[in-house]
CSV table of C-alpha atoms and ligand atoms in Angstrom, one decimal:
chain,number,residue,atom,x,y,z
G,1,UNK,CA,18.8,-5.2,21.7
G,2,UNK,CA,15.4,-6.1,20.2
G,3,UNK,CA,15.6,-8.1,17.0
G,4,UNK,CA,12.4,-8.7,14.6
G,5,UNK,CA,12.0,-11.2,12.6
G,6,UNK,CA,11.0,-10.4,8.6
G,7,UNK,CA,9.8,-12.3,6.2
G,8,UNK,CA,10.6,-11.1,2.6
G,9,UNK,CA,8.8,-12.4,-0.8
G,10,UNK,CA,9.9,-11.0,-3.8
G,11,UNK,CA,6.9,-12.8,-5.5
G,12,UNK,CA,7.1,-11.8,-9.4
G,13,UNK,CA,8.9,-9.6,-12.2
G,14,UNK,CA,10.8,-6.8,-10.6
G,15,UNK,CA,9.4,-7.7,-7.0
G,16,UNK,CA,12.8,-10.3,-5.5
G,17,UNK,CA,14.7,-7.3,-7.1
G,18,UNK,CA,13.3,-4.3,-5.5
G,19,UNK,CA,12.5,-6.3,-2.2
G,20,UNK,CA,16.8,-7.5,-1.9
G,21,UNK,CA,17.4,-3.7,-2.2
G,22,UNK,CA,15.3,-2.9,0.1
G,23,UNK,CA,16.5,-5.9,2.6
G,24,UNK,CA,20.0,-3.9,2.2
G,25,UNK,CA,18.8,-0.4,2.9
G,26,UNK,CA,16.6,-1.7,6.4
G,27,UNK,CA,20.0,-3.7,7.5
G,28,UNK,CA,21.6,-0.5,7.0
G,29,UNK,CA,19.4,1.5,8.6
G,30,UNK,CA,19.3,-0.9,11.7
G,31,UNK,CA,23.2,-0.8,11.8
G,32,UNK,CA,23.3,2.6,12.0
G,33,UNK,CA,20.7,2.7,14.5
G,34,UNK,CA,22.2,0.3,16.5
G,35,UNK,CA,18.9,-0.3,18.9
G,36,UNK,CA,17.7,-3.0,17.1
G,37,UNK,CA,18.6,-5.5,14.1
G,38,UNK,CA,16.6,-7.8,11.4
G,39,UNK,CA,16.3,-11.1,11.0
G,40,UNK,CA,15.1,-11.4,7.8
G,41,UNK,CA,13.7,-14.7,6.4
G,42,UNK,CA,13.0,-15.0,2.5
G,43,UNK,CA,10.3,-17.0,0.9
G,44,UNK,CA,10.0,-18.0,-2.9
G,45,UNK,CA,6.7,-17.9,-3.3
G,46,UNK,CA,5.1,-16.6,-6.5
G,47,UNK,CA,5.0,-17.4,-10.1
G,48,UNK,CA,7.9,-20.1,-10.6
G,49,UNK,CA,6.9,-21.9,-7.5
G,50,UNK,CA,3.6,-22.1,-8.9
G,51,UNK,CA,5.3,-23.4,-12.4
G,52,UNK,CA,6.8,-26.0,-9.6
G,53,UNK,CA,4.1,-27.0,-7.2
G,54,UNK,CA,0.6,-25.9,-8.7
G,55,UNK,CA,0.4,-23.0,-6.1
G,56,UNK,CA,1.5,-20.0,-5.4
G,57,UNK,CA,2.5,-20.4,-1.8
G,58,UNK,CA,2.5,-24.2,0.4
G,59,UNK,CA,-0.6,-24.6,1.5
G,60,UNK,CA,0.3,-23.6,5.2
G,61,UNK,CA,2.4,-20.7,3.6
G,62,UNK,CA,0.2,-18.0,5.5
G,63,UNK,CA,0.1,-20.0,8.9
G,64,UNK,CA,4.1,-19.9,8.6
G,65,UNK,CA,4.2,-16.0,8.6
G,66,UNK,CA,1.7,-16.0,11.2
G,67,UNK,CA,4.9,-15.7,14.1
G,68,UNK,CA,6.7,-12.7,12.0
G,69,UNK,CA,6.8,-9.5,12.9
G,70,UNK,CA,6.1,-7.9,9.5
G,71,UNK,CA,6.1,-9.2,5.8
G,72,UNK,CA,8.1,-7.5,3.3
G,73,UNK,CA,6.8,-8.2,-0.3
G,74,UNK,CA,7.5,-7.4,-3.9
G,75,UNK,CA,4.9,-8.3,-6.5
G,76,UNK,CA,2.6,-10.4,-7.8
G,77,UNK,CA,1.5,-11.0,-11.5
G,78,UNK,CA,2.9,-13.5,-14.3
G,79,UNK,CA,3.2,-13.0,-17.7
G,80,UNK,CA,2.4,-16.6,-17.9
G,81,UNK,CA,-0.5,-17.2,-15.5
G,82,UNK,CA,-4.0,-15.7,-15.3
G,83,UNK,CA,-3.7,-12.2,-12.9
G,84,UNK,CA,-6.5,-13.7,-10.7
G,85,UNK,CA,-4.5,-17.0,-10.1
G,86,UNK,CA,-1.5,-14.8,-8.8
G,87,UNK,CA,-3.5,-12.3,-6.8
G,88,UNK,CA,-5.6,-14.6,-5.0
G,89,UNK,CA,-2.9,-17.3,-4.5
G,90,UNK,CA,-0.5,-14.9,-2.9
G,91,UNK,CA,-1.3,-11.4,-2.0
G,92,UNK,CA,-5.2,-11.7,-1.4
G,93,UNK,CA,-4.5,-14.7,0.4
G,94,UNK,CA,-2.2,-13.1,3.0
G,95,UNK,CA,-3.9,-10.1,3.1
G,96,UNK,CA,-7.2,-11.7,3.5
G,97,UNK,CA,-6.6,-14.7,6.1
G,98,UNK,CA,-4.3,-12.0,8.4
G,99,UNK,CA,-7.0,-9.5,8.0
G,100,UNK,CA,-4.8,-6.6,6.9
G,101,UNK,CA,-7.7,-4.9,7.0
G,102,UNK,CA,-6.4,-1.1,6.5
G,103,UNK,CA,-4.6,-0.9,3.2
G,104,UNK,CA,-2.4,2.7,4.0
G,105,UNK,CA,-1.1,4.7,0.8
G,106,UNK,CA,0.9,7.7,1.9
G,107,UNK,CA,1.4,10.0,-1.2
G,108,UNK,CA,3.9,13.3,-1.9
G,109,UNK,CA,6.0,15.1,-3.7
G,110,UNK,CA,9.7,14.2,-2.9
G,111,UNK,CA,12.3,16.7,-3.5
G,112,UNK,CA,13.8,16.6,-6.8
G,113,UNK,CA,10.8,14.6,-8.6
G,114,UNK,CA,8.3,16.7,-10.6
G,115,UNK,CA,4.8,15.6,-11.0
G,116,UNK,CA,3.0,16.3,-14.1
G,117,UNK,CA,0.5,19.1,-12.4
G,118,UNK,CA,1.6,22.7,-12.8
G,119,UNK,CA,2.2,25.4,-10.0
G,120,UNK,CA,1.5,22.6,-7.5
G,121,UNK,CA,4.7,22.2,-5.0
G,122,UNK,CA,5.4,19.9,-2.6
G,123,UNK,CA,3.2,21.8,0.5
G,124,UNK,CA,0.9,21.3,-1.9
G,125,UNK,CA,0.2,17.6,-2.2
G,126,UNK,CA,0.4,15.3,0.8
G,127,UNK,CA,-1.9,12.6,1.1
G,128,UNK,CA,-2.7,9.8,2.7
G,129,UNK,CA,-5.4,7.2,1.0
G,130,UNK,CA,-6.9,4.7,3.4
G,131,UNK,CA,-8.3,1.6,1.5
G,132,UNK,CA,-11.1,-0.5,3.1
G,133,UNK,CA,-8.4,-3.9,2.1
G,134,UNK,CA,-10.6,-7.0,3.2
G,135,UNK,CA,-14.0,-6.7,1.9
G,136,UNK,CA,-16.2,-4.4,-0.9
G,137,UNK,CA,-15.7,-4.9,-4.5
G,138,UNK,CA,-12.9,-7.5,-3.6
G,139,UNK,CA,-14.5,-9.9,-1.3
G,140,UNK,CA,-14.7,-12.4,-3.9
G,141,UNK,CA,-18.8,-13.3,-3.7
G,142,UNK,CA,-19.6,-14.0,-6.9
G,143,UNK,CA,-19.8,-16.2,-9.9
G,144,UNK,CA,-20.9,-17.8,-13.4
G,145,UNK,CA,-23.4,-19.7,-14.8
G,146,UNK,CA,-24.4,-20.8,-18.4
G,147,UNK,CA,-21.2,-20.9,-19.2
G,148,UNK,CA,-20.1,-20.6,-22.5
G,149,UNK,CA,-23.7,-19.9,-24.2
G,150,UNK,CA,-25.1,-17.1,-24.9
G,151,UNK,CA,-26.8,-16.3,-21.6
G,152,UNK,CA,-23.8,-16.7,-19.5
G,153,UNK,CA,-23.8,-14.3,-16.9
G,154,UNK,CA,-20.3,-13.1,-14.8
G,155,UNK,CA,-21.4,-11.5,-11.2
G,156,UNK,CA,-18.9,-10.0,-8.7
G,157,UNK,CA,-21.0,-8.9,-5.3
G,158,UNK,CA,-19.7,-6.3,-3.5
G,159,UNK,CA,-19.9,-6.7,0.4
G,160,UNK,CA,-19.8,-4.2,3.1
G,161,UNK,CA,-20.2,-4.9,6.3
G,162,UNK,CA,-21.2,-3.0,9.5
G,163,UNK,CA,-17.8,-4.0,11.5
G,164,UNK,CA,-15.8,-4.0,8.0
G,165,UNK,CA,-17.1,-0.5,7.4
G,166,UNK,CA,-16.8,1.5,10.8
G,167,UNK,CA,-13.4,-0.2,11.7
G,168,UNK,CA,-11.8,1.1,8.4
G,169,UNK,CA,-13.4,4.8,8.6
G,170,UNK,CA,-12.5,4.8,12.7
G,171,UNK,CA,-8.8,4.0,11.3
G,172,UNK,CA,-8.8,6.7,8.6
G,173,UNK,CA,-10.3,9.4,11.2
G,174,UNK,CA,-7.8,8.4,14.1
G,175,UNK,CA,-4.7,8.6,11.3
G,176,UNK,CA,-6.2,12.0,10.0
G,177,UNK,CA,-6.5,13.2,13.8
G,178,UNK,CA,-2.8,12.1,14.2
G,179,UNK,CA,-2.1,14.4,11.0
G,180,UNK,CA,-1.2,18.6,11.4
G,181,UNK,CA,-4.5,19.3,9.4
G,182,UNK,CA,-7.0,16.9,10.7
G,183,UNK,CA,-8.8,16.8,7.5
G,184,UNK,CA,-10.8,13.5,6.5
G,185,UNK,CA,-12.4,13.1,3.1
G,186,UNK,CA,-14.9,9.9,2.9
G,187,UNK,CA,-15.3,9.1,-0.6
G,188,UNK,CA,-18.5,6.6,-1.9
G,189,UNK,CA,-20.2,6.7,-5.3
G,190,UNK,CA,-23.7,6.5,-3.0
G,191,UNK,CA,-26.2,8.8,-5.8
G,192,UNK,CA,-26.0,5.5,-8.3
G,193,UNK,CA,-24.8,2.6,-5.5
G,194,UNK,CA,-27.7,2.9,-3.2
G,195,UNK,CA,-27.0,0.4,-1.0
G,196,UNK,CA,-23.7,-0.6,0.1
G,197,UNK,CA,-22.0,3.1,-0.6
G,198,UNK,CA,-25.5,4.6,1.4
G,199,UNK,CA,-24.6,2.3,3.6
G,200,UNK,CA,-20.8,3.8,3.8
G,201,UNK,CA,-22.2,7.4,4.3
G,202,UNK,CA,-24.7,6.2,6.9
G,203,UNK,CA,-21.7,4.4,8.9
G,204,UNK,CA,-19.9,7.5,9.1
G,205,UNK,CA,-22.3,10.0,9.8
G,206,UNK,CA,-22.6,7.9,13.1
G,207,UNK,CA,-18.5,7.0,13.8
G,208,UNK,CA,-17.3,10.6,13.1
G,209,UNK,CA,-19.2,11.8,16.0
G,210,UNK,CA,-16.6,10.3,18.0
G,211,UNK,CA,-14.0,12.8,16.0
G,212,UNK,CA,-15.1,16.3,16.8
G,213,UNK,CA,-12.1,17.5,16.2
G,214,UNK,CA,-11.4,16.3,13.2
G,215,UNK,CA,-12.9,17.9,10.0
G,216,UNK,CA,-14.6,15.6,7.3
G,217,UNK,CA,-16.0,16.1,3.6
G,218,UNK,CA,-17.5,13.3,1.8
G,219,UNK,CA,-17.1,13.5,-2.5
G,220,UNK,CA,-18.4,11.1,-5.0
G,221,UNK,CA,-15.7,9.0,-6.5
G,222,UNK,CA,-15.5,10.5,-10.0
G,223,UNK,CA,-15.5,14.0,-8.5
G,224,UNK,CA,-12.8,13.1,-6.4
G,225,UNK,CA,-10.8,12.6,-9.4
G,226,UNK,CA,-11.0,16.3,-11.0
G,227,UNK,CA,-10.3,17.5,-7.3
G,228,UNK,CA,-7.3,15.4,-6.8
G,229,UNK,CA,-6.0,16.8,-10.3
G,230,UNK,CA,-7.6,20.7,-9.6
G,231,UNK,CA,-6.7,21.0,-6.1
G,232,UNK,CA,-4.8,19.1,-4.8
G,233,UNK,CA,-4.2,21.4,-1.3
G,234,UNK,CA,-7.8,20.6,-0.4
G,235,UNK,CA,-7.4,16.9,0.6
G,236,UNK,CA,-5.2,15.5,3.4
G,237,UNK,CA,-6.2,12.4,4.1
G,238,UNK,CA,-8.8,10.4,2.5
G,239,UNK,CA,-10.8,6.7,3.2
G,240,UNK,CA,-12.2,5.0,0.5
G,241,UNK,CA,-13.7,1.4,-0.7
G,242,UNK,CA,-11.2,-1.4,-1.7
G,243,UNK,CA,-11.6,-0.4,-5.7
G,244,UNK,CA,-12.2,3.1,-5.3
G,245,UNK,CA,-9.6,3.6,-3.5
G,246,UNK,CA,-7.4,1.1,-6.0
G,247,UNK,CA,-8.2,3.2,-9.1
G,248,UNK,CA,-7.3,6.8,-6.9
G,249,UNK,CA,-4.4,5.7,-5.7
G,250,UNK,CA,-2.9,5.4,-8.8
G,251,UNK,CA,-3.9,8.5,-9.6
G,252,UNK,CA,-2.1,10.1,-6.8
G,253,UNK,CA,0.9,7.8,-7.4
G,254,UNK,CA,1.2,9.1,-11.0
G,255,UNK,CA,0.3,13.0,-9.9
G,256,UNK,CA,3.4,12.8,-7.6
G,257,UNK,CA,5.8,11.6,-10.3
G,258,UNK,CA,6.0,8.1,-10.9
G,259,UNK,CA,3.9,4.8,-9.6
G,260,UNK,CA,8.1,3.3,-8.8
G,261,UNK,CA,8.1,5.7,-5.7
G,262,UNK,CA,4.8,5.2,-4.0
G,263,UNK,CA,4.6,2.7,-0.8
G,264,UNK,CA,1.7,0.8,0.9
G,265,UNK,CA,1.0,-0.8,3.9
G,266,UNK,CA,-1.1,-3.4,4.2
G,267,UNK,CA,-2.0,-2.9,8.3
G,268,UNK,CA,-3.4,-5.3,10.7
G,269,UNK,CA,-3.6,-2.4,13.7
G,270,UNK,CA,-4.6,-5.0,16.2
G,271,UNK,CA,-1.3,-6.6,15.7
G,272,UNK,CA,-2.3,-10.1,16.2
G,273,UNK,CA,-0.9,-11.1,13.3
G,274,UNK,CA,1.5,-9.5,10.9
G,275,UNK,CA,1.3,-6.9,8.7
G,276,UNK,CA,2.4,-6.6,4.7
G,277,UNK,CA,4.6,-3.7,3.3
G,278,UNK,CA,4.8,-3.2,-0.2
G,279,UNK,CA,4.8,-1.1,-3.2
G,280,UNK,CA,2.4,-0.2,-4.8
G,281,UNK,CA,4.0,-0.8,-8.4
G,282,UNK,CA,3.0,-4.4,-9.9
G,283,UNK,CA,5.4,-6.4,-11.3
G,284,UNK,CA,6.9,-4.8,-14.4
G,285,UNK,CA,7.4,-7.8,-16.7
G,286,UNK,CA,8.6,-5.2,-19.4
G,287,UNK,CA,12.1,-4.3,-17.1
G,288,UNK,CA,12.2,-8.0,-14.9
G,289,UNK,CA,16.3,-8.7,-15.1
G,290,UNK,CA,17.1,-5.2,-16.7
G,291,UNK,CA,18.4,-4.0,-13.0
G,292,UNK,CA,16.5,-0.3,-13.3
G,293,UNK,CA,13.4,-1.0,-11.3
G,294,UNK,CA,13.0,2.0,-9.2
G,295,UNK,CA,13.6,0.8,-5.6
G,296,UNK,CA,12.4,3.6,-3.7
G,297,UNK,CA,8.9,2.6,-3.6
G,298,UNK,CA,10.2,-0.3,-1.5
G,299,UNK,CA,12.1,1.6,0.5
G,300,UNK,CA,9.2,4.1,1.6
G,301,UNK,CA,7.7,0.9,2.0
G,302,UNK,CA,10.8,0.1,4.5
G,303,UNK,CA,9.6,3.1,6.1
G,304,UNK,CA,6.5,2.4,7.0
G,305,UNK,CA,7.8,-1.2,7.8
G,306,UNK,CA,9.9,0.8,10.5
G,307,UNK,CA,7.0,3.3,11.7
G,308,UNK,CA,4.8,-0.1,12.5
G,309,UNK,CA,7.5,-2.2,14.4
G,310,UNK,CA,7.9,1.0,16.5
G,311,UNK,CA,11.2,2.1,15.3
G,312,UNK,CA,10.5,5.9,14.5
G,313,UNK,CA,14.1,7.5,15.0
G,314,UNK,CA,15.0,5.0,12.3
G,315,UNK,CA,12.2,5.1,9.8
G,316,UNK,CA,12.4,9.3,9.9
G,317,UNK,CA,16.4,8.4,9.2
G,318,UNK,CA,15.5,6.1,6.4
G,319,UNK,CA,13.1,8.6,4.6
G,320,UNK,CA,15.5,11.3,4.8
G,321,UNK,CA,17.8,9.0,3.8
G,322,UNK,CA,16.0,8.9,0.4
G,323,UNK,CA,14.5,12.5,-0.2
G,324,UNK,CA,18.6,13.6,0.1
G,325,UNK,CA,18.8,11.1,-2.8
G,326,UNK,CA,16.0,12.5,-4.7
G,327,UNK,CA,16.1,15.8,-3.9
G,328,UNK,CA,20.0,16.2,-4.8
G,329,UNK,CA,19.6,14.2,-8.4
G,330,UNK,CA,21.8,11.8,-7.8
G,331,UNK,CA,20.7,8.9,-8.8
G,332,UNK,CA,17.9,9.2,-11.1
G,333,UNK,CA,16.1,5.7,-12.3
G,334,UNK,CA,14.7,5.5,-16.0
G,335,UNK,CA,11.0,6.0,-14.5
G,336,UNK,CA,12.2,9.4,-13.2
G,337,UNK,CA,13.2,10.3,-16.4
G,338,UNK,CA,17.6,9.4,-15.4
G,339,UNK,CA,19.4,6.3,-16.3
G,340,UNK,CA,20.6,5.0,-12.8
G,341,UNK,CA,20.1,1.2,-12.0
G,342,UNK,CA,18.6,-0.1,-9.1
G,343,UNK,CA,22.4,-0.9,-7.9
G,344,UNK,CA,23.1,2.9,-8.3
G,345,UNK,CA,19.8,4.3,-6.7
G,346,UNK,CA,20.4,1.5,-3.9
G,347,UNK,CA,23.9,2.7,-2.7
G,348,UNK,CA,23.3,6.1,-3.1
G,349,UNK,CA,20.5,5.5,-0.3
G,350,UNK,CA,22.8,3.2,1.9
G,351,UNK,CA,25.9,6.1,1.6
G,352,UNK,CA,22.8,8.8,2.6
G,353,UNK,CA,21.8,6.3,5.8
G,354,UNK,CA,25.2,5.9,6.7
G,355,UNK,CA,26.7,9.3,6.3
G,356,UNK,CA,24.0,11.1,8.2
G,357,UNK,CA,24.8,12.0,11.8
G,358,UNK,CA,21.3,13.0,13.0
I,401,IPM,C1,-2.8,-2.7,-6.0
I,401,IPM,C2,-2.9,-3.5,-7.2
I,401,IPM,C3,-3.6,-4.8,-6.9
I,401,IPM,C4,-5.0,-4.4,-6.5
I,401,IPM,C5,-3.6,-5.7,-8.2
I,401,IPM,C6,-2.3,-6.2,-8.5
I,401,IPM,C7,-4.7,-6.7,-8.1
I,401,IPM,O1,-3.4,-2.8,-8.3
I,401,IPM,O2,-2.2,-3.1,-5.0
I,401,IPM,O3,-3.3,-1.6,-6.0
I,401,IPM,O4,-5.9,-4.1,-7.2
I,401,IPM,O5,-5.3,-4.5,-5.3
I,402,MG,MG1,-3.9,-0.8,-7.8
C-alpha cells in the first residue's frame, strides 16, 4: 500500500483551522479507499513563529519540504505584521524556490450554492484559470530611492521571460486539450503594456502551433472582466499573468458563490519537488477562532491534492463527497448564507465519504 508523506501549515487566521479539517476529510478519504494512506507532517510556520523567531519559517524550512510529496497549506497574512513580510516569508518563498510555476484555479458552480449572476446554471460556468505563479508582476525586481523626500520613487518591474512564458501557456493549452471543450483564452493587457504582454501574445502565437486541436482566443484583461460576468459559457479555460490572473480569479471565486469554496494548486508539473495546495481564501482575521470558516475550499483543494499524487478514484470520491453536501443543504457555513460551523460542514463531508459505496 503506497503511503505519501504531507506536509501541512496552517500558516495564519483561519488557515491551521481549515487545513486540520481538511487533514480529517483526506484520512478519510484514504480509509475508505484503502489503496493508499497519509502521513501527514505539520509545520507551525507563520505569524506566531515569526512573533518567536524573527521569521516566518527556519531558514532551511523550504529545504525540509523539499522530500514531501505535496504541501498542504492554509494562509498567510497577520493582523500584526506588514502583508509583504508574511507573503514573501512563507508562501512566495515556497512557491518561488520549488518553482511551483503553474498556479491552477479550477472554478464552478456546486450544486446547492447560487452565484450572484442571473440565468447562469451550473453547465454554464466551468473554468479553469492558469496563473503564470513564478515571475511577472510578482518577481520581486524592484525598489526605492530618496526615501522619505519628496522625490522618492517606489518601482516594481515586471519580468517575463521566454522559458517562464511558453512553459506556463504550453501547461494551460495541454490542461485545456485535456478538457471536453478544448477552449484556451490567453489573456494580456498588450494595447497599453507593449512589451512584456507583446511579448506574451508573441510567445503564444508560436507555442499554440503545437495545439491544433485546441481552440484559442486571446482578450485584454479588462475585457475579460465584462465577459466573465456577460458570458460566462464562452470561456473554459483561461492562462493569464501572475496579477492578472490574481485579480480574475477572484472574480470568478465570487461569481460562483463565495471566495470560502474556491481551491488552488500551486503545481510544479515536473515533480522534482513538491507541490502546494491551498485555498484561495486569505486568512480571515475577522472569523480566526469563531469555528465557521468555510472548509470546503480546502477540501477541493484536497482534491486536487489527490488528482496530483495520482489518486483519481479517490479525489472524484472526495469531490462528490462535497457537492452531496452542498447540493443537499446540509450544512450551510455563514459565507453561504447558513449558520453551520466548520465542525458541522466537516462531518457532514466525512459521513458523505464514508457512506458512499461507489
Ligand atoms: C492569492 C492571494 C495572494 C496573491 C496574496 C495573499 C498575496 O491573493 O493567492 O491569490 O496575490 O498571490
Ligand atoms: Mg488573490
Amino acid at each position: 500500500m503506497g503511503e505519501y508523506r504531507i506536509a501541512a501549515i496552517g500558516g495564519d487566521g483561519i488557515g491551521p483551522e481549515v487545513v486540520e479539517a481538511g487533514v480529517e476529510v483526506l484520512n478519510a478519504v484514504a480509509e475508505k479507499d484503502g489503496g493508499f494512506s497519509l502521513k501527514v507532517e505539520t509545520f507551525p510556520w507563520g505569524g506566531d513563529y515569526y512573533r518567536k523567531h524573527g521569521v516566518m519559517m527556519p531558514e532551511d524550512g523550504v529545504e525540509t519540504l523539499k522530500p514531501f510529496d505535496a504541501i498542504y497549506f492554509g494562509s498567510a497574512g497577520d493582523p500584526n505584521i506588514p502583508d509583504h513580510i508574511t507573503l514573501w516569508g512563507l508562501r512566495l518563498k515556497i512557491c518561488q524556490t520549488l518553482d511551483q510555476y503553474a498556479n491552477v484555479r479550477p472554478s464552478r458552480l456546486l450544486p446547492g450554492i447560487d452565484g450572484p449572476l442571473k440565468n447562469v446554471g451550473p453547465d454554464d460556468l466551468d473554468w479553469v484559470i492558469v496563473r503564470e505563479n513564478s515571475e511577472g508582476e510578482y518577481a520581486g525586481v524592484g525598489g526605492r530611492v530618496h526615501t522619505g523626500l519628496a522625490e522618492e520613487v517606489g518601482m516594481d518591474v515586471a519580468v517575463f521571460t521566454r522559458a517562464g512564458v511558453e512553459r506556463i501557456q504550453r501547461f494551460a493549452l495541454e490542461l485545456a486539450r485535456s478538457r471536453p471543450r478544448k477552449k484556451l483564452t490567453l489573456v494580456t493587457k498588450s494595447n497599453a503594456q507593449r512589451h512584456g504582454m507583446v511579448f506574451w501574445d508573441d510567445v503564444f502565437e508560436v507555442v499554440r502551433k503545437d495545439f491544433p486541436d485546441v481552440e484559442t482566443d486571446k482578450m485584454l484583461v479588462d475585457a475579460m472582466t465584462t465577459r466573465m460576468v456577460l458570458k460566462p459559457q464562452s470561456l473554459d479555460t483561461i492562462v493569464a499573468t501572475n496579477l492578472h490572473a490574481d485579480v480574475l480569479s477572484d472574480l470568478a471565486a465570487a461569481l460562483t458563490g463565495s471566495l470560502g469554496i474556491a481551491p488552488t494548486a500551486n503545481l510544479r508539473p515536473e515533480r522534482d519537488f513538491p507541490s502546494m495546495f491551498e485555498p484561495i481564501h486569505g486568512s480571515a482575521f475577522d472569523i480566526i477562532g469563531k469555528g465557521v470558516a468555510n472548509p470546503i475550499g480546502c477540501f477541493w483543494s484536497g482534491v486536487m491534492l489527490l488528482e496530483h499524487l495520482g489518486e483519481p478514484a479517490a479525489a472524484k470520491r472526495l469531490m462528490a463527497a462535497v457537492e452531496r453536501v452542498t447540493g443537499a443543504r446540509e450544512a450551510v457555513s455563514p459565507d453561504l448564507g447558513g449558520n453551520a460551523t466548520t465542525r458541522q460542514v466537516t462531518d457532514a463531508v466525512l459521513a458523505a465519504v464514508r457512506g458512499a459505496n461507489d
